[in-house]
XYZ file of C-alpha atoms in Angstrom:
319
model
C -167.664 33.798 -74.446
C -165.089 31.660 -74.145
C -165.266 27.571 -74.874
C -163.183 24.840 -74.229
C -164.197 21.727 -76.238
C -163.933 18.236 -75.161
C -164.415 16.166 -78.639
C -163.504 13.548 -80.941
C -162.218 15.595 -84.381
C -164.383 14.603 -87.243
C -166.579 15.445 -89.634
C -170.019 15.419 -87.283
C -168.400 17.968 -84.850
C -167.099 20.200 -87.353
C -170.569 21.449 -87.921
C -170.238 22.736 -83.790
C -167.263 24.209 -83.691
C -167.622 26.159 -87.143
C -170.769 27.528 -85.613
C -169.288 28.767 -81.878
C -166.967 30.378 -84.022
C -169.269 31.819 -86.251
C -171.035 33.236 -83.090
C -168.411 35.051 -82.327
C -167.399 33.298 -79.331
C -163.255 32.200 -78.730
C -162.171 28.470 -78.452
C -159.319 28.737 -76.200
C -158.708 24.810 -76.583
C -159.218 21.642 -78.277
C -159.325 19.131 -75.460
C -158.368 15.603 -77.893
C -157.991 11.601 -75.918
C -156.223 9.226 -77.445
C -157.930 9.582 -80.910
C -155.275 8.596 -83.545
C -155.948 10.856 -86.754
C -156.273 9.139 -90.602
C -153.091 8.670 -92.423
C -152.508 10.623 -95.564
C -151.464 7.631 -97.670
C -153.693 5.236 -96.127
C -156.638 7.525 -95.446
C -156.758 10.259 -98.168
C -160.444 10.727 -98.110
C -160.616 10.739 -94.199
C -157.618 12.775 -94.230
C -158.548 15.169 -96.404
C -162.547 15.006 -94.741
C -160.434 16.114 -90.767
C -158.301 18.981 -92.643
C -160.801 20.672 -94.491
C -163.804 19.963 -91.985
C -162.012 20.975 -88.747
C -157.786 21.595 -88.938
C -158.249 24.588 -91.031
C -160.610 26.448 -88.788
C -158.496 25.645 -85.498
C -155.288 26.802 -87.678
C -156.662 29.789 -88.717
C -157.844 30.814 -85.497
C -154.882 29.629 -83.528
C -156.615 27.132 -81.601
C -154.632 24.837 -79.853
C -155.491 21.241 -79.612
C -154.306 19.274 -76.317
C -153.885 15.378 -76.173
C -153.164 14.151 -72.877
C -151.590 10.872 -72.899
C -152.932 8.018 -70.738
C -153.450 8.013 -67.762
C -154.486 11.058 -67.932
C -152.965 13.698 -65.332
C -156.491 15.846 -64.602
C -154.529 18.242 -62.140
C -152.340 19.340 -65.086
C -154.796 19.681 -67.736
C -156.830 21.815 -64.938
C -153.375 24.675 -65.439
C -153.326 24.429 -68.913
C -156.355 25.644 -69.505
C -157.667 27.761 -66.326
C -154.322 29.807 -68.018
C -156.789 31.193 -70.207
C -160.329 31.676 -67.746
C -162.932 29.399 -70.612
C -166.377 30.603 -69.877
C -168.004 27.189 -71.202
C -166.853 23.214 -71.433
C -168.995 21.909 -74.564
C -168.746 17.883 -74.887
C -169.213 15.047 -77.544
C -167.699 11.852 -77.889
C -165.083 12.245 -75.250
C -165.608 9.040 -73.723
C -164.115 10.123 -70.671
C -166.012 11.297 -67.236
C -164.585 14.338 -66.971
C -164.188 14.964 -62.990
C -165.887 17.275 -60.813
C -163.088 19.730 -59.910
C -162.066 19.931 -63.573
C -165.848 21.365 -64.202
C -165.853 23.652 -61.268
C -163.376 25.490 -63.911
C -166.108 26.895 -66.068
C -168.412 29.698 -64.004
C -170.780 29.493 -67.405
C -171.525 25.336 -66.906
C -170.579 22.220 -68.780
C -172.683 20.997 -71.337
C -172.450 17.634 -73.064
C -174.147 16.084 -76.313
C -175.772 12.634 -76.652
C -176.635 11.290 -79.237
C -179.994 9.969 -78.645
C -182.747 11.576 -76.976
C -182.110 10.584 -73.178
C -183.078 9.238 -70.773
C -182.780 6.782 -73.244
C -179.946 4.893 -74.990
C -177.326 6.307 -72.662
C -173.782 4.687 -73.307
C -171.503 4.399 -75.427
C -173.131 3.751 -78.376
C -176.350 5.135 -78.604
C -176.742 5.533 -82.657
C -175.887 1.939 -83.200
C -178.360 0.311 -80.558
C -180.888 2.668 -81.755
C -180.609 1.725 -85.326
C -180.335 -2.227 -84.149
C -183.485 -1.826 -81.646
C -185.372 -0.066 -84.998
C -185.876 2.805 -82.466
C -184.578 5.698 -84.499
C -188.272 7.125 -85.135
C -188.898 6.835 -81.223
C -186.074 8.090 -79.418
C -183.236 8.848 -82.493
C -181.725 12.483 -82.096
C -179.580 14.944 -80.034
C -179.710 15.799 -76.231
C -177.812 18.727 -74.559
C -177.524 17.764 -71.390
C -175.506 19.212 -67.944
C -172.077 17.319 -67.244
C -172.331 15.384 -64.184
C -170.240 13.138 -61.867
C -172.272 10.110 -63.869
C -172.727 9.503 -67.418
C -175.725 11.060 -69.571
C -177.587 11.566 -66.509
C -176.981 15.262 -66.066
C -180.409 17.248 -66.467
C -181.555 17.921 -70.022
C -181.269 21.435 -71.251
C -182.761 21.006 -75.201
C -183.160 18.140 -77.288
C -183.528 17.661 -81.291
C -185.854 14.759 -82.229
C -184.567 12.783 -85.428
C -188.909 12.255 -86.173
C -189.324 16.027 -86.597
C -187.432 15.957 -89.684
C -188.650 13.986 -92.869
C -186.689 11.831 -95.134
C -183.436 11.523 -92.744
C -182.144 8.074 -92.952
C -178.612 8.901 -92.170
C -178.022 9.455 -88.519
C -174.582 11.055 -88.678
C -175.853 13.919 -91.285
C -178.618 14.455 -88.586
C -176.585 14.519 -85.651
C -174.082 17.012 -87.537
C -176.767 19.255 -87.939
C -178.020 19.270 -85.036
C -174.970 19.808 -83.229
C -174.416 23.022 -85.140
C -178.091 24.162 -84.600
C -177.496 23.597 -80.572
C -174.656 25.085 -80.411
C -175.576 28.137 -82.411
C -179.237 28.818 -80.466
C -179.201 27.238 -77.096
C -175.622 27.564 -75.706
C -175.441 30.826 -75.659
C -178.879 31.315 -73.914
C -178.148 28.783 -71.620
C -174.859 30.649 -70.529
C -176.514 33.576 -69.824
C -179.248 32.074 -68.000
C -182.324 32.193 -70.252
C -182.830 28.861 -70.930
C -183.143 26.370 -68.149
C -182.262 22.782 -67.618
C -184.837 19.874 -66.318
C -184.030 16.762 -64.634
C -184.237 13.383 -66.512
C -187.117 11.563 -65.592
C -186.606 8.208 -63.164
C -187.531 5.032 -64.477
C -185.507 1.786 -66.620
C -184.549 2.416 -70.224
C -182.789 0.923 -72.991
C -178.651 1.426 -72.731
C -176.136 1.454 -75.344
C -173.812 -1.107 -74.928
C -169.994 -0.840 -76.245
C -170.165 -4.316 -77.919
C -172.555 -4.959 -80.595
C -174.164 -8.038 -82.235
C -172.934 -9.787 -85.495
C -175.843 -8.851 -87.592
C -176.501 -10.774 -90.554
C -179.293 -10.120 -92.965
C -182.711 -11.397 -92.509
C -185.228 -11.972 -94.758
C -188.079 -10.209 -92.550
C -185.776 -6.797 -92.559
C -187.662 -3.830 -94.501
C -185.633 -1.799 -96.816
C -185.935 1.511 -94.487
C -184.577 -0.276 -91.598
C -181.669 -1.830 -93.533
C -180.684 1.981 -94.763
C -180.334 2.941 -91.394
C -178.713 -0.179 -89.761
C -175.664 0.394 -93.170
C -175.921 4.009 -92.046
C -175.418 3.655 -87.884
C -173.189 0.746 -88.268
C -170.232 1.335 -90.279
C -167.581 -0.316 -88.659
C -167.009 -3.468 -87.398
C -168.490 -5.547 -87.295
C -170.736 -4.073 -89.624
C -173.593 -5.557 -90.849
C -173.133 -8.689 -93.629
C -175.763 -11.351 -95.397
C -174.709 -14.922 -95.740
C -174.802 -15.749 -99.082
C -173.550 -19.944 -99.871
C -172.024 -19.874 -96.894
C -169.596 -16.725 -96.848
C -171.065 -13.287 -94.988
C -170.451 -10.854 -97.130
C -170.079 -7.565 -95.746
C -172.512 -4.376 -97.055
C -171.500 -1.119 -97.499
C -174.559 1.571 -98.202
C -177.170 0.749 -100.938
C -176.787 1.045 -104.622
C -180.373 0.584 -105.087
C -183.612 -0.462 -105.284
C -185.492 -3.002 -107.603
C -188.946 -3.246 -106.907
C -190.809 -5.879 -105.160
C -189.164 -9.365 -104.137
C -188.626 -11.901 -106.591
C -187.918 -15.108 -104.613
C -184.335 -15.655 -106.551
C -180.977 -15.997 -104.619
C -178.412 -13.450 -103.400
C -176.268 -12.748 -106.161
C -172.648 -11.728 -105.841
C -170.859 -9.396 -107.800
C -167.764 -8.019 -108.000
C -168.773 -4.585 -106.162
C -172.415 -4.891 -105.421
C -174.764 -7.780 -103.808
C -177.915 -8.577 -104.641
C -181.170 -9.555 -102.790
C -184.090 -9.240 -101.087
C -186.205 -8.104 -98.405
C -189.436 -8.595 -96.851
C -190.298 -5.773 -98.849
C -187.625 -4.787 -101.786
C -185.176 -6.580 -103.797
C -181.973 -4.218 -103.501
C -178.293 -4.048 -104.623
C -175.537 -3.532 -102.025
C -172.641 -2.232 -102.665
C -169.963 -4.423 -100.816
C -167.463 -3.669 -98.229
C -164.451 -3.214 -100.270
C -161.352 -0.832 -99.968
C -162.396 0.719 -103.624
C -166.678 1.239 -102.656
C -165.307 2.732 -98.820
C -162.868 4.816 -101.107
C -166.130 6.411 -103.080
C -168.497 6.367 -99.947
C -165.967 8.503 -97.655
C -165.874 10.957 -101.067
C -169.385 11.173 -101.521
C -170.221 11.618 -97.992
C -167.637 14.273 -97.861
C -169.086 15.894 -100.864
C -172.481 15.830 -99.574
C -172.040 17.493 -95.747
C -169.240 20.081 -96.741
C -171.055 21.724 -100.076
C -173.889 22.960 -97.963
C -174.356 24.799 -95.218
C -175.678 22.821 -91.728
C -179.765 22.456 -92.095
C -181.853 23.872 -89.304
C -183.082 21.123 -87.508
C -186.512 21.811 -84.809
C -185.447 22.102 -81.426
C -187.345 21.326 -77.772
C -187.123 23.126 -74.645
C -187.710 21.246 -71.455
C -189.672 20.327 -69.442
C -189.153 16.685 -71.229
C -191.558 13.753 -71.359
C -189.810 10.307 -72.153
């Protein structure tokens, strides 16, 4: 089969389009919106992290990437790629409705992946709100859903559940996994009809706004939920703890000293120390050098292994 795919490059859908590949299925295009790619100077980490990740798979199978410049002209992507008669569109973090006559393209469907396990947490940012809400054990994971003229409501074809999986505190590592998994087992039976989709439930639920909260520290925080708050939120405006009057920004953790001791924060040079309702820990701080290591070591981490298998669900689905 043939896929077009409708993404934001990176690390977490590497995993996905490594394993279509894999499959033996063809790629006929990168569909790319205004995402503007790490700098080599700047960046090296990141940089390296896109080309190794993704660039060299798309280069070595000739796969072209398209990046329509805003506004973009939907009639004109529709030639470019019904040139080449895609089978599939496969979608994650667009952030663009794609329109109905531009999905009437692929006979096979168009299938989209959420980040949370809908109906709830649909938006924009679904990882973050679920890590701020402390709802990651509840509703954290993956949907594959239909694309629709509407947003994350399209009906729900499988879903991977972040609580079926011990020990996973980083959502991205999950959601990269995941992603492979789905796109590896259900895709293809979904194409050729043997799996089936089911509508989302009605009813309210929690969305994902685009803007978050400051977030500052708090002393009733647990150590678990501060891992996966550091985790989610990465980027501003992160998540700090006010120590004498300055917020000082956190990174990931360093680690962990045992029980509370009552004593101050205490600011060093690359770390931050304090505590918890349950743990005194040591931060590392938001600083060009401790981003420098974290990119590394997260690049270190999801590229020398394979993806994991991660548990999947078939419908129907009960919020």
């Amino acid at each position: 089969m043939t896929a077009v795919f409708f993404v934001h490059l990176s690390g977490i859908a590497a995993p996905m389009i490594k394993a279509w590949l894999d499959g033996g299925h063809r790629i006929s295009a990168i569909v790319v919106y205004r995402q503007k790619g790490p700098r080599v100077l700047s960046e090296p980490v990141q940089w390296l992290n896109l080309q190794w990740s993704v660039m060299r798979h798309l280069r070595r199978h000739r796969i072209p990437v398209i990046r329509p410049e805003p506004p973009l002209d939907w009639q004109d992507l529709y030639r470019k790629l019904a040139a080449d008669a895609p089978d599939v569109a496969i979608s994650y973090a667009f952030m663009r409705l794609i329109p109905d006559g531009l999905l009437g393209l692929f006979p096979r469907g168009a299938l989209n992946f959420h980040p949370a396990l809908l109906p709830h947490y649909r938006g924009p940012q679904p990882i973050q709100w679920l890590a701020i809400d402390d709802a990651m054990e509840r509703s954290g994971g993956v949907t594959l859903h239909e694309m629709t003229n509407a947003f994350d409501e399209g009906a729900i074809v499988a879903q991977a559940a972040m609580s079926d999986v011990s020990g996973t505190t980083d959502p991205s590592d999950f959601v990269a996994d995941a992603l492979s998994c789905m796109t590896r087992h259900v895709i293809p039976g979904y194409c050729a009809g043997e799996i089936q989709a089911w509508p989302q439930p009605p009813g309210t639920y929690p969305y994902a706004h685009y803007i978050l909260p400051k977030l500052v520290v708090q002393p009733r925080w647990t150590r678990k939920y501060l891992q996966v708050l550091s985790s989610a939120i990465r980027k501003r405006p992160g998540v700090g703890i006010n120590v004498s009057g300055r917020n000082i920004r956190l990174l990931t953790e360093a680690r962990a000293l045992g029980s509370p001791n009552g004593k101050p924060a205490t600011v060093r040079w690359r770390t931050v120390e304090f505590d918890l309702s349950d743990q005194r820990v040591v931060y590392w701080r938001h600083t060009w050098l401790n981003k420098f290591i974290s990119y590394f070591r997260t690049f270190g981490r999801r590229f020398s292994q394979p993806a994991r298998e991660v548990p999947i669900r078939l419908g129907p689905f009960d919020p």
